[in-house]
PDB file of C-alpha atoms in Angstrom:
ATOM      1  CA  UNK A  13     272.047  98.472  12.822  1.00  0.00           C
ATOM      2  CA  UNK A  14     268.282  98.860  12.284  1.00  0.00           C
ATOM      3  CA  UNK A  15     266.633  95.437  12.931  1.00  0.00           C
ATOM      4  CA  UNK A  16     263.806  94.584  10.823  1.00  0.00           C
ATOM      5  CA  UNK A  17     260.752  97.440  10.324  1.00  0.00           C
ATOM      6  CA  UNK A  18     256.993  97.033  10.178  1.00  0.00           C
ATOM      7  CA  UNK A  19     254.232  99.002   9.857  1.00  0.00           C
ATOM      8  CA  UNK A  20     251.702  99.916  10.961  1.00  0.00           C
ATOM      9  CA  UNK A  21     252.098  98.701  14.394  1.00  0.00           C
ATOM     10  CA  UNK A  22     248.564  98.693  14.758  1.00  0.00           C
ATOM     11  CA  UNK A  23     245.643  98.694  12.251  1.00  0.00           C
ATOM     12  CA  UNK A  24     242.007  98.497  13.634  1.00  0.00           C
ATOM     13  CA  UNK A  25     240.328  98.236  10.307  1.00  0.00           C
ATOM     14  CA  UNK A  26     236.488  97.021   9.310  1.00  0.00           C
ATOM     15  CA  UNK A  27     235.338  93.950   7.556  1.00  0.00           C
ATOM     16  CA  UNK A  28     235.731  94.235   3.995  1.00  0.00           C
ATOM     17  CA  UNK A  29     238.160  96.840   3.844  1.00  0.00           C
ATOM     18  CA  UNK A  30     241.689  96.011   2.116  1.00  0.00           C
ATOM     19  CA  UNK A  31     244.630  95.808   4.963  1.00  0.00           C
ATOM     20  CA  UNK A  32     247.889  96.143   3.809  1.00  0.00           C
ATOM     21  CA  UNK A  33     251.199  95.697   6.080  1.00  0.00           C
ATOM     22  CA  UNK A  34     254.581  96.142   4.899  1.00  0.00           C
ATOM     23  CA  UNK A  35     258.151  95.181   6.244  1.00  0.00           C
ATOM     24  CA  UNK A  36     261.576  96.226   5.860  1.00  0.00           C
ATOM     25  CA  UNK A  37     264.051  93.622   6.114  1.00  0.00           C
ATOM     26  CA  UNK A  38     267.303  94.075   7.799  1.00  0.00           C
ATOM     27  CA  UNK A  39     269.924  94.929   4.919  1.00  0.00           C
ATOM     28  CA  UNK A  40     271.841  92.416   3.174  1.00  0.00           C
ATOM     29  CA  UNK A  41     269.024  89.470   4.253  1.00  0.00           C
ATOM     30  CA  UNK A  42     268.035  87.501   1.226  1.00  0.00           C
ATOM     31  CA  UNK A  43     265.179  85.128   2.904  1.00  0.00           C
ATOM     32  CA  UNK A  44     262.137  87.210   3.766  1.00  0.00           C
ATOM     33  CA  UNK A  45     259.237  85.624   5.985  1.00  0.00           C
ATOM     34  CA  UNK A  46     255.599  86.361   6.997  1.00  0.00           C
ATOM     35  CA  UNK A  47     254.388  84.646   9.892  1.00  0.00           C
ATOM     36  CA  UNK A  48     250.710  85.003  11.571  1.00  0.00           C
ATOM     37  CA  UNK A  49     250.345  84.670  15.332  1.00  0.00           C
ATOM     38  CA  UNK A  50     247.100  83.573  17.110  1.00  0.00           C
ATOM     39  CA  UNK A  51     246.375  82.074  20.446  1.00  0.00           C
ATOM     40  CA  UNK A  52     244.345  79.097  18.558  1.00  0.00           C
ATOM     41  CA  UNK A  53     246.961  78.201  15.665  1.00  0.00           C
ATOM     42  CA  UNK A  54     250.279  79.817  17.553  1.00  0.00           C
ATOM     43  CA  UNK A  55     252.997  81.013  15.085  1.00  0.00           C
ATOM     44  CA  UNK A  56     252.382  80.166  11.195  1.00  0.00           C
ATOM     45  CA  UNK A  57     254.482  80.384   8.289  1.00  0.00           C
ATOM     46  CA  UNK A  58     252.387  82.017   5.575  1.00  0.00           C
ATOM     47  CA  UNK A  59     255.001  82.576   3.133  1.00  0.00           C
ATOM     48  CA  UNK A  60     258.631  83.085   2.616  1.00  0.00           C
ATOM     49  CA  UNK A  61     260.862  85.034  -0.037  1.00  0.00           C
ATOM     50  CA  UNK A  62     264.378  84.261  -1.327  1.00  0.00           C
ATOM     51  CA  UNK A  63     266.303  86.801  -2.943  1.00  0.00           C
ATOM     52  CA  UNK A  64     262.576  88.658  -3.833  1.00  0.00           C
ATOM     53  CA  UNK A  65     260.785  85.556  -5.243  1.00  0.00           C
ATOM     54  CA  UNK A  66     258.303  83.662  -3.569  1.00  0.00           C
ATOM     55  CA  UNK A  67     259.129  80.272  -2.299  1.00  0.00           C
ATOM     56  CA  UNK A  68     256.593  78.615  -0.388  1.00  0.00           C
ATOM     57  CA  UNK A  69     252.880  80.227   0.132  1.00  0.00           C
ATOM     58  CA  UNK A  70     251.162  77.171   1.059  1.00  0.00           C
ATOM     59  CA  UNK A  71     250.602  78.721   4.106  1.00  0.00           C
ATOM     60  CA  UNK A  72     248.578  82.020   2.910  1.00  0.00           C
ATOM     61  CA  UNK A  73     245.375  80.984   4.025  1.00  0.00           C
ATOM     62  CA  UNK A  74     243.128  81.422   0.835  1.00  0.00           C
ATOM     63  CA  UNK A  75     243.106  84.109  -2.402  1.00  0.00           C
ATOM     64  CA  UNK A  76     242.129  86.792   0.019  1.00  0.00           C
ATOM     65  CA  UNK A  77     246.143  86.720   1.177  1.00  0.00           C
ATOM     66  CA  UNK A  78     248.623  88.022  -1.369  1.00  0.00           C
ATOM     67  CA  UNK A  79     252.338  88.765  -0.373  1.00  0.00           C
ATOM     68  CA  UNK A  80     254.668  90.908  -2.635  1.00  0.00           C
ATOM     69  CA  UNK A  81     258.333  91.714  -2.518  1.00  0.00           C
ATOM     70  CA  UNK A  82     258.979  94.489  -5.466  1.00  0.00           C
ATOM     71  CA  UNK A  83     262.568  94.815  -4.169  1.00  0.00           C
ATOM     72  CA  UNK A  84     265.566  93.784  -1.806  1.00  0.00           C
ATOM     73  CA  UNK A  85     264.691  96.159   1.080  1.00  0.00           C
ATOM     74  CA  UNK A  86     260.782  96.183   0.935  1.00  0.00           C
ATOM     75  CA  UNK A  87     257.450  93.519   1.258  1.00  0.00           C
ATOM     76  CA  UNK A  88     253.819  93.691   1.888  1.00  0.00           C
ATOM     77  CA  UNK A  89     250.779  91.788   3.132  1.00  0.00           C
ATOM     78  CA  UNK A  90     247.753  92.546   1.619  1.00  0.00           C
ATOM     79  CA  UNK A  91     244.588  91.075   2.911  1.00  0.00           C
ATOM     80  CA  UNK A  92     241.609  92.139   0.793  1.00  0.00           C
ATOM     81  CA  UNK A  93     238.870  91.552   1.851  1.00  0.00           C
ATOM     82  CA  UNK A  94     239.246  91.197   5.475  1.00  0.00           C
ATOM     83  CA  UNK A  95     237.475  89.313   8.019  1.00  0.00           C
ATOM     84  CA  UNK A  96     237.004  89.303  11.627  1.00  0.00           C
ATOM     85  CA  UNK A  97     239.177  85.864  11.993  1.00  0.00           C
ATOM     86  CA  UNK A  98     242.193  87.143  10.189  1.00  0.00           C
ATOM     87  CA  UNK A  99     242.454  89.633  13.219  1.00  0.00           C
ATOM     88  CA  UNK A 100     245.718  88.094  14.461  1.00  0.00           C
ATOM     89  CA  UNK A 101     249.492  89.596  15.395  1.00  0.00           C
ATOM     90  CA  UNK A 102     251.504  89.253  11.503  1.00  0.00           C
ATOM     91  CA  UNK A 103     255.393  89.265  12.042  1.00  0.00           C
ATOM     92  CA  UNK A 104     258.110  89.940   9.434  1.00  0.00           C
ATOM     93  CA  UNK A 105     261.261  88.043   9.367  1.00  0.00           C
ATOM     94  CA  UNK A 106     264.446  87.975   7.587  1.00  0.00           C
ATOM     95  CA  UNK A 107     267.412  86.433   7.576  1.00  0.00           C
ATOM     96  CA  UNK A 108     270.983  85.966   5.588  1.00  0.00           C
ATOM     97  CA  UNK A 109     271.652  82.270   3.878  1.00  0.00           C
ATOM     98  CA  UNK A 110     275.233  83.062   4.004  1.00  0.00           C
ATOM     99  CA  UNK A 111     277.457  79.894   6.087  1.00  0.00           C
ATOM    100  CA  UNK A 112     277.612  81.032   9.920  1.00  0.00           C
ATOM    101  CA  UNK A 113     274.589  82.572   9.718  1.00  0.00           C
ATOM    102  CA  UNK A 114     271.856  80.927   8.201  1.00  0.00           C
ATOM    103  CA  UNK A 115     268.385  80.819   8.834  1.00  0.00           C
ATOM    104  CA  UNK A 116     268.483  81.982  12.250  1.00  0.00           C
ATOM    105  CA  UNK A 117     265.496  84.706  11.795  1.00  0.00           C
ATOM    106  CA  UNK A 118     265.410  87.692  12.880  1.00  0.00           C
ATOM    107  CA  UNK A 119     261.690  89.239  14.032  1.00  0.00           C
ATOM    108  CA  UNK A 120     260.019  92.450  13.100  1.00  0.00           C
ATOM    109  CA  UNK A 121     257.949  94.224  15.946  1.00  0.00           C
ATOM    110  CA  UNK A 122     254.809  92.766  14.152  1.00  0.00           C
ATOM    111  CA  UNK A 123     251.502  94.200  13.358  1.00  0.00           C
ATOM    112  CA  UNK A 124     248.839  93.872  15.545  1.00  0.00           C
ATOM    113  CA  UNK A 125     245.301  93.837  13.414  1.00  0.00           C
ATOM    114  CA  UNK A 126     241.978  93.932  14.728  1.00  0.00           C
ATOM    115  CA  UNK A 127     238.674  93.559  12.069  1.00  0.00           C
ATOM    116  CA  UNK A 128     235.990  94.455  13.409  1.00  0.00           C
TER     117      UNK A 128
ATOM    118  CA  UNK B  24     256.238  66.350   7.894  1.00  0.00           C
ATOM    119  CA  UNK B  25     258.233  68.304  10.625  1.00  0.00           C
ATOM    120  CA  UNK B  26     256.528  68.886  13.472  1.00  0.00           C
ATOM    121  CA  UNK B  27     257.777  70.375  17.205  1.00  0.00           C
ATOM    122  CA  UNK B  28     255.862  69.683  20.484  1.00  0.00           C
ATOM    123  CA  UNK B  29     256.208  71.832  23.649  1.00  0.00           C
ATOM    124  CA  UNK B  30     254.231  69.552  26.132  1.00  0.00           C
ATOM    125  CA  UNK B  31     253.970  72.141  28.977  1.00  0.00           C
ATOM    126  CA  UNK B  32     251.789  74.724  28.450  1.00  0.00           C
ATOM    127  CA  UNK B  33     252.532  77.159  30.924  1.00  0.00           C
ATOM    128  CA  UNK B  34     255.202  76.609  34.269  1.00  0.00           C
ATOM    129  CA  UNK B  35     255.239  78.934  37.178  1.00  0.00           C
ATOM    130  CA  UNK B  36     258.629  79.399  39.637  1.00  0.00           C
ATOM    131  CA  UNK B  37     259.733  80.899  42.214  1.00  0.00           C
ATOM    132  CA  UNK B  38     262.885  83.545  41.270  1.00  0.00           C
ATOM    133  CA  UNK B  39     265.978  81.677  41.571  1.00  0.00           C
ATOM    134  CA  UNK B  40     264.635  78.366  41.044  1.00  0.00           C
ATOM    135  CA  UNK B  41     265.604  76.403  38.039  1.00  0.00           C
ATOM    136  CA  UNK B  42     263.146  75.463  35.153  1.00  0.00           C
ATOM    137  CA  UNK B  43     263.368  73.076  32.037  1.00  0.00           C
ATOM    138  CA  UNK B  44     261.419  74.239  29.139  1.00  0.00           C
ATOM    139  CA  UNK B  45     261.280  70.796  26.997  1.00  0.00           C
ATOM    140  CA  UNK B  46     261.110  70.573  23.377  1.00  0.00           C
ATOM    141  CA  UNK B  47     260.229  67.167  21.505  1.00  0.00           C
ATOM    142  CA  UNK B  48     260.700  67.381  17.139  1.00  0.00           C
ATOM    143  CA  UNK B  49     259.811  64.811  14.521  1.00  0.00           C
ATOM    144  CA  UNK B  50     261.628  64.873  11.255  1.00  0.00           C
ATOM    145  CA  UNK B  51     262.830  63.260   8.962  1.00  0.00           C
ATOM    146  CA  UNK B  52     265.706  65.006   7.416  1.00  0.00           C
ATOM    147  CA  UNK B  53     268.964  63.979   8.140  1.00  0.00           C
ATOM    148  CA  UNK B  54     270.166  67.438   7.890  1.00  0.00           C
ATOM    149  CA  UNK B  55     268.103  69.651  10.667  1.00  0.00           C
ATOM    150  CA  UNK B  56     268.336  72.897  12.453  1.00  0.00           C
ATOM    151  CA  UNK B  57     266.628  74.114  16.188  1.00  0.00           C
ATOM    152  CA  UNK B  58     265.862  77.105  17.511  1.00  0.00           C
ATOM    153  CA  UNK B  59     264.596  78.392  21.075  1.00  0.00           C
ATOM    154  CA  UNK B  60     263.062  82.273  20.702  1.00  0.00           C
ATOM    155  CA  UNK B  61     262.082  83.746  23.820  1.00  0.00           C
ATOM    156  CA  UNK B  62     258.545  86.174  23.402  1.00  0.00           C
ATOM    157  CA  UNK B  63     258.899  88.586  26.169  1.00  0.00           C
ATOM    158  CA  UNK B  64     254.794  90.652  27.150  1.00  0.00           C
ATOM    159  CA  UNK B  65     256.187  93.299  24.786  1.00  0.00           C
ATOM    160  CA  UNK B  66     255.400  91.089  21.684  1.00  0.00           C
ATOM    161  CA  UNK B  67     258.838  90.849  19.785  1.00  0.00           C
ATOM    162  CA  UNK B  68     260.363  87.432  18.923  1.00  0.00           C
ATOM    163  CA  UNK B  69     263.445  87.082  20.203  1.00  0.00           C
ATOM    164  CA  UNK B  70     267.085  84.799  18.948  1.00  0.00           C
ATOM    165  CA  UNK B  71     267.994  82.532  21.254  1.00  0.00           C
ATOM    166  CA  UNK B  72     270.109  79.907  20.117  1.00  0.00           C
ATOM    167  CA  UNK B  73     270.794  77.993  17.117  1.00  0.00           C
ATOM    168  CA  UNK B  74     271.529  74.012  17.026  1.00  0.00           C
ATOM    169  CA  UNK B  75     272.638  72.039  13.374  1.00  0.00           C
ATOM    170  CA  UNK B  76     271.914  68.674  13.844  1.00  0.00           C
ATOM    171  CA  UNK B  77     275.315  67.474  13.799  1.00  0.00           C
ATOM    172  CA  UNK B  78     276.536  69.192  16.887  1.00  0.00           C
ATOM    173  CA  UNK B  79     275.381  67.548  20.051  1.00  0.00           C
ATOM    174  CA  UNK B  80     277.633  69.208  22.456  1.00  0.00           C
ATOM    175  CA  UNK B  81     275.575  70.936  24.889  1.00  0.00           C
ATOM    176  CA  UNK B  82     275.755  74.864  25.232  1.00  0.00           C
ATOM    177  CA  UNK B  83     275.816  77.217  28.249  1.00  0.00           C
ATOM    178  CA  UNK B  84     275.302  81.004  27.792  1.00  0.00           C
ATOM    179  CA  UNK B  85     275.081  82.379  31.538  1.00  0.00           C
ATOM    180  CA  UNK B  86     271.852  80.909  33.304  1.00  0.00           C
ATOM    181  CA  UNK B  87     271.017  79.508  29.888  1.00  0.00           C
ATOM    182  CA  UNK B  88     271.864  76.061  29.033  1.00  0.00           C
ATOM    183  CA  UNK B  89     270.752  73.600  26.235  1.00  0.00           C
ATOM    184  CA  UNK B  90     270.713  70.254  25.647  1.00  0.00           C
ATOM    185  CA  UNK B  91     270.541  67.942  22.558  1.00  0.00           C
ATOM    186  CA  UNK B  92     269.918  64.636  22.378  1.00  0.00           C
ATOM    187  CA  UNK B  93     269.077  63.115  19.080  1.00  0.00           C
ATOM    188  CA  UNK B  94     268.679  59.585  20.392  1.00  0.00           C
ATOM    189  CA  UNK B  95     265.018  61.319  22.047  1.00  0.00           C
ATOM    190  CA  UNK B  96     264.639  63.998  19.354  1.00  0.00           C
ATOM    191  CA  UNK B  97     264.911  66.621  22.286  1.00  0.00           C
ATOM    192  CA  UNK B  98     266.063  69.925  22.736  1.00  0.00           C
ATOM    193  CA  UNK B  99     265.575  70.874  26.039  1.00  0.00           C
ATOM    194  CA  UNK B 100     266.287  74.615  27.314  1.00  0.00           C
ATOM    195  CA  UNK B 101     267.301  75.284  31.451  1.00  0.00           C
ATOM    196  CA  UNK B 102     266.893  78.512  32.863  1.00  0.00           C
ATOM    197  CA  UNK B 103     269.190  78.614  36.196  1.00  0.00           C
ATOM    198  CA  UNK B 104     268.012  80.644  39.013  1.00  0.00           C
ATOM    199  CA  UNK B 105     265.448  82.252  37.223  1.00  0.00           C
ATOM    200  CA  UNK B 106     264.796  86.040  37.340  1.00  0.00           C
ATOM    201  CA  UNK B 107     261.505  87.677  36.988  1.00  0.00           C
ATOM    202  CA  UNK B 108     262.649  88.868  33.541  1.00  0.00           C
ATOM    203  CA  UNK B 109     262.699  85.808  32.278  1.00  0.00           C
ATOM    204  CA  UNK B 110     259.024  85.777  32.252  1.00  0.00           C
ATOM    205  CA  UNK B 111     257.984  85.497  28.496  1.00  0.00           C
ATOM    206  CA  UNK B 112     256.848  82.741  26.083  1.00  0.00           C
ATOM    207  CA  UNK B 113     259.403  80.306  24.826  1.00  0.00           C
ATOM    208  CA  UNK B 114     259.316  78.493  21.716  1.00  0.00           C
ATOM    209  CA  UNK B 115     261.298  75.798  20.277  1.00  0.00           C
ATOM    210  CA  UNK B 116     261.336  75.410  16.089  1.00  0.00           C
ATOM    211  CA  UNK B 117     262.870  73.637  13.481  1.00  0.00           C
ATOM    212  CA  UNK B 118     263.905  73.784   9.977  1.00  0.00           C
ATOM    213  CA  UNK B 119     265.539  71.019   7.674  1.00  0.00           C
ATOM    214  CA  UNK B 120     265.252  69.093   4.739  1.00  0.00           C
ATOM    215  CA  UNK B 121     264.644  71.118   0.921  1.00  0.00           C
ATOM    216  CA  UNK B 122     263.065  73.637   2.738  1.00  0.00           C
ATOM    217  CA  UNK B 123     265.408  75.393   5.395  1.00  0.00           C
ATOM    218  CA  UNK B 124     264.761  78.682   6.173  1.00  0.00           C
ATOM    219  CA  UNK B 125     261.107  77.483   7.049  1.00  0.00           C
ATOM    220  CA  UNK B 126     260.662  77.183  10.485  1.00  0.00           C
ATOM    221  CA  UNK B 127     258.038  75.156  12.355  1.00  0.00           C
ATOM    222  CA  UNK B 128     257.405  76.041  15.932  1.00  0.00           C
ATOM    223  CA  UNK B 129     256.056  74.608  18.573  1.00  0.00           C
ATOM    224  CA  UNK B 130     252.872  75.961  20.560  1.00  0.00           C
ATOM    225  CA  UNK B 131     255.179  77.884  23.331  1.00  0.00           C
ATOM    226  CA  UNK B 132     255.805  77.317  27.153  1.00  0.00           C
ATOM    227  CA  UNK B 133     254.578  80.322  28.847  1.00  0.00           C
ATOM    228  CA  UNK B 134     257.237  80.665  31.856  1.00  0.00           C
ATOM    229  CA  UNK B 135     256.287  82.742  34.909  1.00  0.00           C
ATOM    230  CA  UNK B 136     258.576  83.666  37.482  1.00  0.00           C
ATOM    231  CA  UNK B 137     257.165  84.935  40.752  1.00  0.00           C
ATOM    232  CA  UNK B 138     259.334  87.900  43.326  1.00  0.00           C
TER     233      UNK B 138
END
């Protein structure tokens, strides 16, 4: 079974410019999860999806940061504009609440972006 | 407020010694979940193990071993004779209360095993 999917792997994009990652969640997951990864802050929760609707953003950092989830099997990040300090590693997550298996997480690749 | 403290920043063995990654958690929800997730130099997150709070038994999965101890809120993982794959970052999370499913992780133990 495919795990979860995101792309772009890599994005190397200037200041200013809109970013945009997306993730594919593994199929039949219901929570969805965006994390950020940086060596000064380590792994952060920026927001989290149940069954498509938003649960908790009080981690998106500030208005630049917007999260969708139009469907069941698809999510973006959009970061617009972007700055130099939200160059970071973003994971996906997802994961089933079904008994036996919930909330263990399971982790995208994750998208490594660099603003320059 | 949950929070989960990994007190040693980075360890360095020998291959086939054994290691103790130790994880420390505050909470207070009766009702908790931990985590370990190993971050290998390729960058992917990796499951681990899984611990409710209700289940203290201690669990072995070949050189891997965890132990739980509620009475010092720790979660401790053991590595036995280590291998040089083993090498990655190691984090220890939690999630409980009215908002499980949100996990909060610690900083990481970066674990280096020397040939």
């Amino acid at each position: 079974d495919a795990g979860v999917i995101q792309s772009p792997r890599h994005e190397v994009t200037e200041m200013g410019q809109e970013v945009t990652l997306r993730c594919k969640p593994i199929s039949g997951h219901d929570y969805l999860f965006w994390y950020r990864q940086t060596m000064m802050r380590g792994l952060e929760l920026l927001i989290y999806f149940n069954n498509n609707v938003p649960i908790d953003d009080s981690g998106m950092p500030e208005d630049r940061f917007s999260a969708k989830m139009p469907n069941a099997s698809f999510s973006t990040l959009k970061i617009q504009p972007s700055e130099p300090r939200d160059s970071a590693v973003y994971f996906c997550a997802s994961s089933s609440g079904l008994a036996g298996s919930a909330y263990e997480q399971y982790f995208g690749p994750g998208t490594r972006l660099t603003v320059t | 407020a949950q929070k989960v403290t990994q007190a040693q920043t980075e360890i360095s063995v020998v291959e086939k010694e054994d290691v103790t990654l130790d994880c420390v958690y505050e909470t207070r929800d009766t009702t908790y979940y931990l985590f370990w997730y190993k971050q290998p130099p390729s960058g992917e997150l990796v499951f681990l193990i899984r611990r409710n709070s209700f289940d203290e038994q201690n669990e072995i999965s070949g050189r891997y071993s965890w132990n739980f101890q509620k009475s010092t809120s720790s979660f401790n993982f053991t590595i036995t004779a280590s291998q040089v794959v083993d090498s990655a970052v190691y984090f220890c999370a939690l999630s409980g209360g009215t908002s499980y499913g949100k996990l909060t992780f610690g900083q990481g133990t970066i674990l280096t095993v020397h040939p």
